[in-house]
Coordinates of C-alpha atoms in Angstrom, one line a residue:
Chain I
M745 CA -0.1 0.0 0.1
A746 CA 1.2 3.5 -0.7
L747 CA 2.3 5.7 2.0
Q748 CA -0.8 6.9 3.9
L749 CA -0.6 10.0 6.2
F750 CA -3.5 11.8 7.7
K751 CA -3.6 15.2 9.3
I752 CA -4.4 15.1 13.0
A753 CA -3.7 18.7 14.2
D754 CA -1.8 21.5 12.8
A755 CA 0.0 24.3 15.0
T756 CA 1.1 27.8 13.9
V757 CA 2.7 30.2 16.7
A758 CA 0.7 33.4 16.2
T759 CA 2.4 35.0 19.2
P760 CA 5.6 33.6 20.9
Q761 CA 4.9 30.6 23.1
T762 CA 6.6 28.1 25.3
S763 CA 5.4 25.2 23.5
I764 CA 3.3 23.3 20.7
D765 CA 1.1 20.7 22.3
F766 CA -1.0 18.0 20.8
N767 CA -3.4 16.3 23.1
S768 CA -6.0 13.4 22.5
I769 CA -4.1 12.1 20.1
P770 CA -6.5 9.4 18.2
Q771 CA -5.4 5.7 18.7
G772 CA -6.5 4.3 15.5
Y773 CA -3.1 4.8 13.6
T774 CA 0.1 2.5 13.1
D775 CA 2.5 5.2 13.6
L776 CA 3.0 9.0 14.1
L777 CA 4.9 11.6 12.2
I778 CA 5.6 15.2 13.0
K779 CA 7.0 17.8 10.9
I780 CA 8.5 20.7 12.4
S781 CA 9.6 24.2 11.3
L782 CA 10.9 26.1 14.4
R783 CA 12.5 29.2 15.5
S784 CA 13.5 30.0 19.5
S785 CA 13.7 33.0 21.0
D786 CA 17.4 31.8 22.6
G787 CA 19.8 34.4 22.1
N788 CA 22.3 31.8 20.1
I789 CA 22.4 30.5 16.5
Y790 CA 20.7 27.4 17.6
D791 CA 18.7 25.9 20.6
G792 CA 17.6 22.6 22.1
A793 CA 14.2 21.6 22.0
N794 CA 12.3 19.1 24.3
I795 CA 9.6 16.1 23.7
Y796 CA 7.3 15.5 26.4
L797 CA 5.2 12.1 25.8
N798 CA 2.0 11.9 28.1
N799 CA 3.2 15.2 30.0
D800 CA 6.1 13.3 31.3
T801 CA 8.7 15.8 32.4
T802 CA 10.9 13.3 34.2
S803 CA 14.2 13.3 32.5
T804 CA 15.2 10.0 33.4
N805 CA 12.6 8.5 31.6
Y806 CA 14.1 9.7 28.5
S807 CA 17.3 9.1 26.5
F808 CA 18.8 9.5 23.0
R809 CA 22.0 8.8 21.0
R810 CA 22.7 11.6 18.4
L811 CA 25.0 12.1 15.3
Y812 CA 25.4 15.8 14.3
G813 CA 27.4 18.1 12.4
N814 CA 28.0 22.0 13.0
G815 CA 29.1 23.0 9.4
A816 CA 32.4 22.4 10.1
T817 CA 32.9 19.1 12.2
A818 CA 30.9 15.9 12.9
A819 CA 30.5 14.4 16.2
S820 CA 28.2 12.4 18.6
D821 CA 26.7 12.6 21.7
S822 CA 24.2 10.6 23.9
S823 CA 22.2 10.9 27.2
T824 CA 20.3 8.5 29.6
S825 CA 18.3 11.1 30.9
S826 CA 17.3 13.8 28.6
Y827 CA 14.0 14.8 26.6
R828 CA 16.0 17.8 24.9
W829 CA 16.3 15.7 21.6
F830 CA 16.8 18.0 18.7
W831 CA 17.8 21.8 17.9
V832 CA 16.1 24.3 16.2
N833 CA 17.1 27.8 15.0
G834 CA 17.8 30.2 17.6
N835 CA 17.1 33.9 17.3
T836 CA 20.6 35.1 16.4
A837 CA 20.2 32.8 13.3
T838 CA 19.7 34.5 10.2
T839 CA 16.5 36.5 10.3
N840 CA 13.4 34.7 8.8
S841 CA 15.4 31.5 9.1
M842 CA 13.6 28.3 10.7
G843 CA 14.9 24.9 11.4
N844 CA 13.4 21.7 9.4
A845 CA 12.9 18.4 11.4
E846 CA 10.7 15.3 11.6
I847 CA 9.9 13.0 14.1
Y848 CA 8.7 9.4 13.5
I849 CA 7.2 7.4 16.5
P850 CA 6.3 3.9 15.3
K851 CA 3.7 1.7 17.3
Y852 CA 2.7 4.6 19.4
T853 CA -0.1 2.7 21.0
G854 CA 2.1 -0.6 21.6
S855 CA 3.1 -2.2 24.7
N856 CA 7.0 -1.9 24.7
Y857 CA 8.8 1.2 25.3
K858 CA 8.5 3.9 22.7
S859 CA 11.2 4.3 20.3
A860 CA 11.7 7.3 17.9
S861 CA 13.7 8.5 15.1
F862 CA 14.4 12.1 14.6
D863 CA 16.2 14.1 11.6
F864 CA 16.7 17.9 12.2
V865 CA 18.5 20.4 10.2
T866 CA 18.8 24.2 11.3
E867 CA 19.8 26.8 8.8
N868 CA 21.9 30.1 9.0
N869 CA 23.8 32.2 6.5
A870 CA 27.2 31.4 8.0
T871 CA 29.5 28.4 8.7
T872 CA 27.8 27.4 11.8
S873 CA 24.5 25.3 11.4
Y874 CA 23.3 22.3 13.2
G875 CA 21.8 19.3 11.6
G876 CA 21.6 15.6 12.5
I877 CA 19.8 12.6 13.1
V878 CA 18.8 10.9 16.5
T879 CA 17.4 7.8 18.0
C880 CA 15.3 8.4 20.8
L881 CA 13.7 6.3 23.6
W882 CA 10.9 6.8 26.0
N883 CA 10.7 4.4 28.9
S884 CA 7.5 3.7 29.2
T885 CA 4.9 1.2 28.0
A886 CA 1.9 3.6 28.1
A887 CA 0.3 4.4 24.7
I888 CA 1.1 7.7 23.6
T889 CA -1.9 10.3 23.9
S890 CA 0.0 13.6 24.1
I891 CA 2.9 15.0 22.6
S892 CA 4.6 18.5 23.6
I893 CA 7.2 20.4 21.8
A894 CA 8.6 22.3 24.4
S895 CA 11.7 25.3 24.1
G896 CA 12.8 24.5 27.5
G897 CA 13.0 27.7 28.8
N898 CA 12.7 29.9 26.0
Y899 CA 10.0 30.7 23.3
F900 CA 9.0 29.4 19.9
M901 CA 8.9 32.6 17.8
T902 CA 5.9 33.7 15.5
N903 CA 5.4 31.6 12.3
S904 CA 6.9 28.4 14.0
T905 CA 4.6 25.4 12.9
A906 CA 4.3 21.7 13.7
T907 CA 1.9 19.3 12.0
L908 CA 1.3 16.0 13.4
Y909 CA 0.0 13.2 10.9
G910 CA -1.2 9.4 11.7
V911 CA 0.5 6.8 9.5
L912 CA -1.2 4.0 7.9
Chain A
M803 CA -15.5 3.1 0.4
A804 CA -14.0 3.4 3.5
I805 CA -15.2 6.0 6.2
R806 CA -12.7 7.4 8.8
S807 CA -13.6 9.0 12.1
L808 CA -12.3 12.2 12.3
K809 CA -12.4 12.0 16.2
S810 CA -11.1 8.6 16.5
G811 CA -8.8 8.2 13.4
S812 CA -10.3 4.8 13.1
F813 CA -11.6 3.7 9.5
S814 CA -14.8 1.2 8.9
R815 CA -15.7 -0.3 5.4
S816 CA -19.1 0.6 3.6
T817 CA -21.5 -2.2 3.4
Q818 CA -21.8 -2.0 -0.2
V819 CA -20.4 -5.1 -1.5
G820 CA -17.6 -4.8 -4.2
N821 CA -16.3 -1.5 -3.2
S822 CA -12.6 -1.1 -2.9
I823 CA -11.2 0.6 0.2
I824 CA -10.4 4.1 -0.3
L825 CA -8.3 6.1 2.2
P826 CA -8.7 9.8 2.0
G827 CA -5.1 10.4 2.8
D828 CA -3.4 13.9 3.2
Y829 CA -0.3 12.7 1.2
E830 CA -1.0 13.3 -2.5
S831 CA 1.1 12.8 -5.6
I832 CA 1.5 16.0 -7.6
A833 CA 3.8 14.9 -10.2
T834 CA 5.9 12.2 -11.3
V835 CA 9.2 12.9 -13.9
T836 CA 11.3 9.6 -15.1
V837 CA 14.1 10.6 -17.2
G838 CA 14.2 9.2 -20.6
S839 CA 16.7 8.0 -23.3
G840 CA 19.7 10.4 -23.5
G841 CA 19.3 11.8 -20.1
T842 CA 18.2 15.4 -19.2
T843 CA 20.2 18.5 -17.7
S844 CA 17.1 19.5 -15.6
V845 CA 13.9 18.2 -14.3
N846 CA 11.1 20.8 -13.9
F847 CA 8.0 21.2 -11.7
S848 CA 6.1 24.1 -12.6
S849 CA 2.7 25.7 -11.3
I850 CA 2.9 23.5 -8.0
P851 CA -0.2 23.7 -6.4
Q852 CA -0.5 26.2 -3.6
T853 CA -3.0 24.5 -1.4
F854 CA -0.8 22.0 0.5
K855 CA 1.2 22.6 3.8
H856 CA 4.4 20.8 3.0
L857 CA 6.0 19.4 0.0
Q858 CA 8.1 16.1 -0.4
I859 CA 10.4 15.0 -3.0
R860 CA 11.1 11.3 -3.3
A861 CA 14.1 10.3 -6.0
I862 CA 16.3 8.0 -7.3
H863 CA 19.0 9.7 -9.4
Q864 CA 22.2 9.5 -11.3
E865 CA 24.4 12.3 -12.3
P866 CA 27.7 10.4 -12.8
S867 CA 29.8 13.9 -12.5
D868 CA 28.4 15.5 -9.5
T869 CA 25.8 16.1 -6.6
V870 CA 22.1 16.6 -7.5
A871 CA 20.5 20.1 -6.6
L872 CA 17.4 22.0 -6.8
R873 CA 16.5 25.6 -7.2
F874 CA 13.3 27.4 -6.4
N875 CA 11.5 29.4 -8.6
N876 CA 14.0 29.5 -11.3
T877 CA 16.3 31.5 -9.3
G878 CA 20.0 30.8 -9.4
A879 CA 21.4 33.8 -8.0
S880 CA 24.7 33.6 -5.8
N881 CA 23.8 35.0 -2.6
I882 CA 20.2 33.1 -2.5
Y883 CA 21.1 29.7 -0.8
T884 CA 23.1 28.1 1.7
V885 CA 23.8 24.6 2.2
H886 CA 24.9 22.3 5.2
Y887 CA 25.8 18.8 5.1
L888 CA 26.6 15.8 7.4
Y889 CA 27.5 12.4 5.4
G890 CA 29.5 9.2 6.5
D891 CA 31.6 7.3 3.9
G892 CA 33.8 5.3 6.3
G893 CA 34.5 8.7 7.8
V894 CA 32.2 11.2 9.2
V895 CA 32.2 15.0 7.5
A896 CA 30.3 18.1 8.1
G897 CA 30.5 20.9 5.9
Y898 CA 28.9 24.3 4.7
L899 CA 28.6 25.9 1.3
S900 CA 28.0 29.7 1.1
S901 CA 27.1 30.8 -2.2
P902 CA 26.1 27.5 -4.0
L903 CA 24.0 28.9 -6.4
M904 CA 21.6 26.1 -5.8
I905 CA 20.7 23.7 -2.9
Y906 CA 22.5 20.2 -3.0
F907 CA 20.2 17.5 -1.6
G908 CA 21.2 14.3 -3.4
T909 CA 24.6 12.3 -3.5
N910 CA 25.5 10.2 -6.0
Y911 CA 29.2 11.0 -7.1
G912 CA 30.4 8.0 -9.4
S913 CA 26.9 6.4 -9.7
S914 CA 27.0 4.8 -13.0
G915 CA 25.5 1.6 -15.0
S916 CA 22.6 0.3 -12.9
T917 CA 23.4 2.5 -9.6
F918 CA 21.7 5.2 -8.5
G919 CA 21.4 7.6 -5.4
T920 CA 18.0 8.0 -3.3
S921 CA 16.9 10.9 -1.5
V922 CA 13.7 12.3 0.3
V923 CA 13.8 16.1 0.5
D924 CA 11.1 17.6 3.0
I925 CA 10.2 21.4 2.1
L926 CA 7.8 22.6 5.1
D927 CA 5.6 25.7 4.9
Y928 CA 6.2 26.2 1.1
T929 CA 3.9 28.8 0.8
D930 CA 4.5 30.9 4.1
T931 CA 5.5 34.2 3.0
N932 CA 6.9 35.0 6.6
K933 CA 9.7 33.1 6.6
Y934 CA 12.7 31.5 4.4
T935 CA 12.2 28.2 3.0
T936 CA 14.6 25.4 4.8
T937 CA 14.8 21.9 3.2
R938 CA 15.9 18.7 4.8
S939 CA 17.2 15.9 2.7
L940 CA 18.1 12.6 3.7
T941 CA 20.2 10.9 0.9
G942 CA 22.4 8.0 -0.1
A943 CA 24.4 6.2 -2.6
D944 CA 26.4 3.0 -2.9
N945 CA 27.9 1.7 -6.3
N946 CA 29.1 -1.4 -4.7
S947 CA 32.6 -0.1 -5.6
A948 CA 34.8 2.9 -4.7
Y949 CA 31.9 5.3 -3.7
Y950 CA 29.4 4.9 -1.0
R951 CA 27.9 7.8 0.9
V952 CA 24.9 8.4 3.5
G953 CA 23.8 11.7 4.9
I954 CA 21.7 14.6 5.6
Y955 CA 21.7 17.7 3.9
S956 CA 20.2 21.0 4.8
G957 CA 19.6 24.2 2.3
E958 CA 18.0 27.5 2.9
Y959 CA 16.4 29.7 0.1
Y960 CA 16.6 33.3 1.2
S961 CA 13.4 34.5 -0.1
T962 CA 9.9 34.7 1.4
S963 CA 8.5 34.0 -1.9
A964 CA 6.0 31.0 -2.0
I965 CA 7.5 28.4 -4.0
T966 CA 5.8 27.7 -7.2
S967 CA 8.4 26.0 -9.2
I968 CA 11.3 23.5 -8.6
Q969 CA 14.3 22.9 -11.0
I970 CA 16.1 20.0 -10.5
L971 CA 19.6 19.7 -12.1
G972 CA 23.3 18.6 -11.5
R973 CA 25.4 20.9 -9.6
S974 CA 28.1 21.2 -12.5
G975 CA 25.4 21.1 -15.2
G976 CA 25.9 17.7 -16.0
T977 CA 23.3 15.2 -17.5
I978 CA 21.0 13.4 -15.1
A979 CA 20.7 9.7 -16.6
Q980 CA 18.2 8.0 -17.9
Y981 CA 15.9 6.2 -15.4
S982 CA 16.4 8.9 -12.8
S983 CA 13.2 9.4 -11.2
F984 CA 11.5 12.6 -9.4
A985 CA 8.5 12.3 -7.5
L986 CA 6.6 15.3 -6.4
Y987 CA 4.3 15.0 -3.4
G988 CA 1.9 17.6 -1.4
I989 CA 1.2 17.0 2.0
R990 CA -2.0 18.9 3.3
G991 CA -1.6 20.1 7.0

C-alpha cells in the first residue's frame, strides 16, 4: 500500500509561546509523524528543544543517541536522562530562518517502550549550523496520547509550525 | 469506500459489496518525472499547487559527475542559497557552502550503470511568505565499488516568496541519467 498520512492537527505560533502541544491523539493509526519548523527566542544560533510524551517531564525516563554536524565538524553525543532530543534555529540565526525537523514514532499505541527517530536541520547564512539524526527512547509502555514540543526555558517564535500526522 | 472517523482516526468499511477501500489521505502525488533516453540537464516541476502545507520529493538519481541539486522559482543567484551537510563514507564529514547557486540534496558521486542514489527531501511551509524556506534531505548512494555515502543535507532559500516551481539539475550542469525518477508530493496540513 502507498504511504498514507492523515493530518491529525496543525499548529502555527501566532505569538511567541513556550510549547506546541498535541493532546487527545487518536489511537487508530499505526505510527505518528510530526513535521516541525521552529525558531526559538534563545540568543544563540541554535537552541535545544524538548519532547514530552504524555506530559512526562521526568528526564530519566528519556534517552537518546545523536549524530550531528555543525557546518565544520561532525560529532556524536548521547544521554540516558534527557528529553532534549533535537535542535532548532535560535534567534541570532539569520532573520526569517527556521529549522526543519521530523520525528517518527512507530507503534505509538504498543505495549513496548517507545522508540522514535528524529532528523533535524537548522539553517543559517554562515558556517555554523546544526543538523543531525537521533534515535530516541521513552521508557514507558503507555500508549502515547499527547506530545508536547517544548522550548525548555525559551519561546518558539511567531510563524513556527508543527503538523502531526497519523500513518497507516 | 472506507469511512474515517475524524475523532478517533479509525476506519470502517462501507456495506456496499464490491467497493474497494479508499483511504482519503493527506499525502498526495503532484507529479512524477522519469528521465528518458539520453538523459536530461534538468527536471522541472512548475505551477506547483499552493493548497498543500508541505512538499516532499522522493527520488532516485544518477548524475555521474556531480551532486544533484535544486532551485526554487527558477532562481540561480549566488547569494540566495546556503547548504550545510553531514555525511558518512567510512569517516564522518560536516561542511558548509556559502553561495552554491542551488541547494544540494542528493549524493551520487560515481554512480554509473545501474546504480542510483536515493533522496527524500522535505520542504516545509512552502507557501508561507513570512519566513525563508529550509529544506532537509536524507540521501545515500552506494555503487558497490569505490563510492558510498549517506547523509543529511540542509539548504535554505533566502526569499519569502512562495515556492511555485522547482528545478532539479546537476550541480555542475551535467546530465541526469536515464531512469532517474523524481516524484513530487503535496502534504496537507
